[in-house]
mmCIF file of C-alpha atoms in Angstrom:
data_model
loop_
_atom_site.group_PDB
_atom_site.id
_atom_site.type_symbol
_atom_site.label_atom_id
_atom_site.label_comp_id
_atom_site.label_asym_id
_atom_site.label_seq_id
_atom_site.Cartn_x
_atom_site.Cartn_y
_atom_site.Cartn_z
ATOM 1 C CA MET A 28 29.007 -3.390 12.935
ATOM 2 C CA TYR A 29 30.477 -0.540 14.939
ATOM 3 C CA GLY A 30 30.589 1.576 11.817
ATOM 4 C CA ALA A 31 26.912 1.010 11.031
ATOM 5 C CA SER A 32 25.909 1.800 14.630
ATOM 6 C CA ARG A 33 27.987 4.950 14.569
ATOM 7 C CA CYS A 34 26.374 6.044 11.299
ATOM 8 C CA ARG A 35 22.908 5.514 12.764
ATOM 9 C CA LEU A 36 23.814 7.520 15.865
ATOM 10 C CA LEU A 37 25.183 10.353 13.743
ATOM 11 C CA LEU A 38 22.074 10.302 11.570
ATOM 12 C CA ALA A 39 19.860 10.333 14.667
ATOM 13 C CA ALA A 40 21.789 13.286 16.058
ATOM 14 C CA GLY A 41 21.447 15.058 12.715
ATOM 15 C CA LEU A 42 17.708 14.469 12.662
ATOM 16 C CA ALA A 43 17.367 15.724 16.232
ATOM 17 C CA LEU A 44 19.322 18.866 15.364
ATOM 18 C CA THR A 45 17.250 19.394 12.227
ATOM 19 C CA ALA A 46 14.014 19.031 14.190
ATOM 20 C CA THR A 47 15.285 21.546 16.739
ATOM 21 C CA LEU A 48 16.227 24.042 14.038
ATOM 22 C CA LEU A 49 12.883 23.566 12.320
ATOM 23 C CA GLY A 50 10.974 23.928 15.584
ATOM 24 C CA GLY A 51 10.152 27.572 14.978
ATOM 25 C CA CYS A 52 9.494 27.164 11.269
ATOM 26 C CA ALA A 53 6.222 26.546 9.529
ATOM 27 C CA ALA A 54 5.332 25.516 6.026
ATOM 28 C CA ARG A 55 3.764 28.468 4.217
ATOM 29 C CA VAL A 56 0.900 27.223 2.040
ATOM 30 C CA MET A 57 -0.119 29.588 -0.753
ATOM 31 C CA PRO A 58 -3.260 28.626 -2.694
ATOM 32 C CA GLU A 59 -3.609 29.886 -6.258
ATOM 33 C CA ALA A 60 -4.801 33.477 -6.373
ATOM 34 C CA GLN A 61 -7.018 33.046 -9.441
ATOM 35 C CA ILE A 62 -9.286 30.000 -9.471
ATOM 36 C CA ASP A 63 -12.005 29.653 -12.107
ATOM 37 C CA THR A 64 -13.919 26.845 -10.405
ATOM 38 C CA PRO A 65 -13.001 26.668 -6.711
ATOM 39 C CA GLN A 66 -13.291 23.363 -4.882
ATOM 40 C CA PRO A 67 -12.721 23.161 -1.126
ATOM 41 C CA VAL A 68 -10.220 20.765 0.419
ATOM 42 C CA TYR A 69 -9.189 20.418 4.044
ATOM 43 C CA LEU A 70 -5.612 20.243 5.301
ATOM 44 C CA VAL A 71 -5.807 18.568 8.721
ATOM 45 C CA ASP A 72 -3.007 19.059 11.243
ATOM 46 C CA HIS A 73 -3.045 16.225 13.786
ATOM 47 C CA GLY A 74 -0.098 17.592 15.757
ATOM 48 C CA ARG A 75 2.705 15.401 14.440
ATOM 49 C CA HIS A 76 1.273 14.367 11.107
ATOM 50 C CA ALA A 77 -1.162 15.762 8.562
ATOM 51 C CA SER A 78 -3.802 14.392 6.230
ATOM 52 C CA LEU A 79 -5.908 15.715 3.379
ATOM 53 C CA VAL A 80 -9.701 15.593 3.110
ATOM 54 C CA ILE A 81 -11.458 16.081 -0.231
ATOM 55 C CA PRO A 82 -15.214 16.741 -0.273
ATOM 56 C CA HIS A 83 -17.140 15.451 -3.288
ATOM 57 C CA GLU A 84 -20.693 14.848 -4.412
ATOM 58 C CA ASN A 85 -21.026 11.675 -2.331
ATOM 59 C CA GLY A 86 -19.564 13.105 0.883
ATOM 60 C CA LEU A 87 -15.824 13.304 1.484
ATOM 61 C CA THR A 88 -12.691 11.178 1.412
ATOM 62 C CA ARG A 89 -9.703 11.422 3.728
ATOM 63 C CA TYR A 90 -6.167 10.459 2.680
ATOM 64 C CA SER A 91 -2.995 9.972 4.695
ATOM 65 C CA PHE A 92 0.452 8.485 4.133
ATOM 66 C CA GLY A 93 2.402 6.775 6.883
ATOM 67 C CA GLU A 94 4.863 4.144 8.005
ATOM 68 C CA TRP A 95 3.215 0.739 7.823
ATOM 69 C CA ARG A 96 4.353 -0.614 11.178
ATOM 70 C CA TRP A 97 3.371 2.597 12.988
ATOM 71 C CA TYR A 98 0.019 3.233 11.319
ATOM 72 C CA VAL A 99 -1.197 -0.293 10.641
ATOM 73 C CA GLU A 100 0.589 -2.649 13.016
ATOM 74 C CA GLY A 101 0.479 -0.303 16.012
ATOM 75 C CA ARG A 102 4.220 -0.327 16.767
ATOM 76 C CA ARG A 103 4.473 3.167 18.223
ATOM 77 C CA GLY A 104 7.295 3.129 20.731
ATOM 78 C CA ALA A 105 10.293 5.464 20.593
ATOM 79 C CA ARG A 106 12.468 2.748 19.083
ATOM 80 C CA ALA A 107 9.952 2.049 16.318
ATOM 81 C CA GLY A 108 9.614 5.758 15.559
ATOM 82 C CA LEU A 109 13.362 6.254 15.349
ATOM 83 C CA SER A 110 13.721 3.180 13.169
ATOM 84 C CA ALA A 111 11.071 4.502 10.772
ATOM 85 C CA LEU A 112 12.994 7.741 10.327
ATOM 86 C CA LEU A 113 16.549 6.428 10.156
ATOM 87 C CA TRP A 114 16.141 4.118 7.178
ATOM 88 C CA PRO A 115 13.476 3.397 4.570
ATOM 89 C CA THR A 116 10.660 1.149 5.752
ATOM 90 C CA ALA A 117 7.362 0.112 4.208
ATOM 91 C CA GLY A 118 4.852 2.914 3.693
ATOM 92 C CA GLY A 119 1.097 2.826 3.347
ATOM 93 C CA LEU A 120 -1.585 4.968 1.740
ATOM 94 C CA GLY A 121 -4.607 5.385 3.974
ATOM 95 C CA ARG A 122 -8.070 6.223 2.678
ATOM 96 C CA LYS A 123 -11.640 6.297 3.897
ATOM 97 C CA GLU A 124 -14.887 7.636 2.452
ATOM 98 C CA HIS A 125 -17.536 9.287 4.599
ATOM 99 C CA ALA A 126 -21.038 9.401 3.214
ATOM 100 C CA ALA A 127 -22.264 12.796 4.390
ATOM 101 C CA LEU A 128 -20.828 16.163 5.281
ATOM 102 C CA GLU A 129 -22.392 17.653 8.360
ATOM 103 C CA ALA A 130 -21.766 20.691 10.566
ATOM 104 C CA PRO A 131 -19.131 21.536 11.649
ATOM 105 C CA PRO A 132 -17.530 21.419 8.187
ATOM 106 C CA LEU A 133 -15.331 18.449 9.142
ATOM 107 C CA PRO A 134 -16.998 16.086 11.648
ATOM 108 C CA ALA A 135 -14.830 14.668 14.450
ATOM 109 C CA ARG A 136 -15.618 11.119 13.275
ATOM 110 C CA VAL A 137 -13.463 11.750 10.186
ATOM 111 C CA THR A 138 -10.304 12.055 12.305
ATOM 112 C CA PRO A 139 -10.529 9.647 15.260
ATOM 113 C CA GLU A 140 -6.885 10.223 16.256
ATOM 114 C CA GLY A 141 -7.731 13.883 16.904
ATOM 115 C CA ARG A 142 -6.564 17.109 15.315
ATOM 116 C CA GLN A 143 -5.119 20.435 16.308
ATOM 117 C CA GLN A 144 -6.216 22.508 13.344
ATOM 118 C CA VAL A 145 -8.259 22.194 10.170
ATOM 119 C CA TYR A 146 -7.409 24.529 7.292
ATOM 120 C CA ALA A 147 -10.081 25.047 4.633
ATOM 121 C CA LEU A 148 -8.411 25.716 1.278
ATOM 122 C CA ASN A 149 -9.646 26.206 -2.260
ATOM 123 C CA ALA A 150 -8.149 24.686 -5.371
ATOM 124 C CA GLU A 151 -9.170 24.386 -8.999
ATOM 125 C CA ALA A 152 -11.938 21.760 -9.198
ATOM 126 C CA ALA A 153 -10.298 19.921 -12.099
ATOM 127 C CA ARG A 154 -7.055 19.539 -10.138
ATOM 128 C CA VAL A 155 -8.912 18.308 -7.068
ATOM 129 C CA GLU A 156 -10.822 15.734 -9.075
ATOM 130 C CA ALA A 157 -7.635 14.565 -10.818
ATOM 131 C CA LEU A 158 -5.871 14.050 -7.479
ATOM 132 C CA ARG A 159 -8.866 12.263 -5.998
ATOM 133 C CA ARG A 160 -9.137 9.930 -8.983
ATOM 134 C CA ARG A 161 -5.403 9.190 -8.894
ATOM 135 C CA LEU A 162 -5.346 8.369 -5.172
ATOM 136 C CA ASP A 163 -8.581 6.373 -5.378
ATOM 137 C CA GLY A 164 -7.243 4.497 -8.393
ATOM 138 C CA TYR A 165 -3.989 3.673 -6.629
ATOM 139 C CA HIS A 166 -5.875 2.444 -3.588
ATOM 140 C CA ALA A 167 -8.286 0.337 -5.658
ATOM 141 C CA ALA A 168 -5.492 -1.217 -7.740
ATOM 142 C CA ALA A 169 -3.434 -2.354 -4.738
ATOM 143 C CA PRO A 170 -2.469 -6.037 -5.033
ATOM 144 C CA GLU A 171 -3.379 -6.653 -1.374
ATOM 145 C CA SER A 172 -6.647 -6.091 0.467
ATOM 146 C CA PRO A 173 -6.788 -2.853 2.497
ATOM 147 C CA VAL A 174 -6.030 -3.147 6.213
ATOM 148 C CA TYR A 175 -8.138 -1.065 8.578
ATOM 149 C CA SER A 176 -6.537 0.980 11.362
ATOM 150 C CA GLU A 177 -8.911 1.641 14.269
ATOM 151 C CA THR A 178 -6.606 4.356 15.597
ATOM 152 C CA PHE A 179 -6.587 6.400 12.410
ATOM 153 C CA GLY A 180 -9.933 5.338 10.972
ATOM 154 C CA LEU A 181 -8.382 4.606 7.580
ATOM 155 C CA TYR A 182 -7.951 1.639 5.255
ATOM 156 C CA PHE A 183 -4.284 1.247 4.311
ATOM 157 C CA VAL A 184 -2.693 -0.361 1.290
ATOM 158 C CA PRO A 185 1.057 -0.721 0.688
ATOM 159 C CA TYR A 186 2.610 2.270 -1.050
ATOM 160 C CA SER A 187 5.181 2.076 -3.824
ATOM 161 C CA ARG A 188 7.677 4.361 -2.052
ATOM 162 C CA ASP A 189 9.167 3.697 1.347
ATOM 163 C CA TYR A 190 8.634 5.841 4.409
ATOM 164 C CA TRP A 191 11.578 7.589 6.073
ATOM 165 C CA ALA A 192 12.735 11.041 7.205
ATOM 166 C CA ALA A 193 12.884 12.441 3.661
ATOM 167 C CA HIS A 194 9.535 10.932 2.635
ATOM 168 C CA GLN A 195 7.173 11.091 5.598
ATOM 169 C CA SER A 196 3.494 11.892 6.051
ATOM 170 C CA ASN A 197 3.727 15.680 6.100
ATOM 171 C CA LEU A 198 6.009 15.812 3.081
ATOM 172 C CA LYS A 199 3.567 13.595 1.193
ATOM 173 C CA VAL A 200 0.743 16.047 2.005
ATOM 174 C CA VAL A 201 2.960 18.826 0.601
ATOM 175 C CA GLU A 202 3.230 16.841 -2.649
ATOM 176 C CA TRP A 203 -0.556 16.587 -2.797
ATOM 177 C CA LEU A 204 -1.026 20.310 -2.128
ATOM 178 C CA GLU A 205 1.436 21.133 -4.889
ATOM 179 C CA GLU A 206 -0.443 18.785 -7.195
ATOM 180 C CA LEU A 207 -3.503 20.936 -6.439
ATOM 181 C CA GLY A 208 -1.632 23.995 -7.700
ATOM 182 C CA MET A 209 -0.586 25.410 -4.335
ATOM 183 C CA GLN A 210 2.893 26.611 -3.470
ATOM 184 C CA VAL A 211 4.464 25.414 -0.240
ATOM 185 C CA GLN A 212 7.551 27.124 1.155
ATOM 186 C CA GLY A 213 9.490 26.262 4.279
ATOM 187 C CA SER A 214 9.451 22.984 6.144
ATOM 188 C CA ALA A 215 6.368 20.893 6.818
ATOM 189 C CA TRP A 216 8.423 18.197 8.531
ATOM 190 C CA LEU A 217 6.938 18.904 11.973
ATOM 191 C CA SER A 218 3.381 19.498 10.709
ATOM 192 C CA ARG A 219 3.376 23.231 11.338
ATOM 193 C CA TRP A 220 1.403 25.162 8.759
ATOM 194 C CA ARG A 221 0.643 28.759 7.891
ATOM 195 C CA ILE A 222 -1.844 29.653 5.175
ATOM 196 C CA VAL A 223 -0.876 32.686 3.087
ATOM 197 C CA GLU A 224 -3.625 34.136 0.904
ATOM 198 C CA ASP A 225 -3.674 37.338 -1.162
#
């Protein structure tokens, strides 16, 4: 028991040190330079986590990945947050469609938990559509009914991979951006972003 507690404390200290070292770093997002059919997407920085919004002919859809207990069950204390990072726990894929796009480009109602920055990016339309179809398909095929989070304004379904320090919300957004053909360098762990365009 002592050994397990000691390992958790060492891991926590390592995570704290990593976060400190990464404090001045930002993830450098580099969209493709040559795009035949550009399609806008929005990278939303909420301060500690990020989400992705994809406009489409029927409006737009927002996606986010997070720890189930934090996002869905509302367990948001320091202990719960540390627990979510120290070992794998259940993750969830959040999604919600919004019928119309209105000015400003991303209405506040899309992100009820707030946001610090919205980055408008372009990607190849075919890639955007493929990602949207994949995420929508995953969400629709979930064996359990979606659970709505009032705080985040998203419907969550269980995700096939657990949430923890090496697979958290910002790193999942990086995976999605890379799927759209963008390069991401540096750490996105703390949801700090810098867009680099030619």
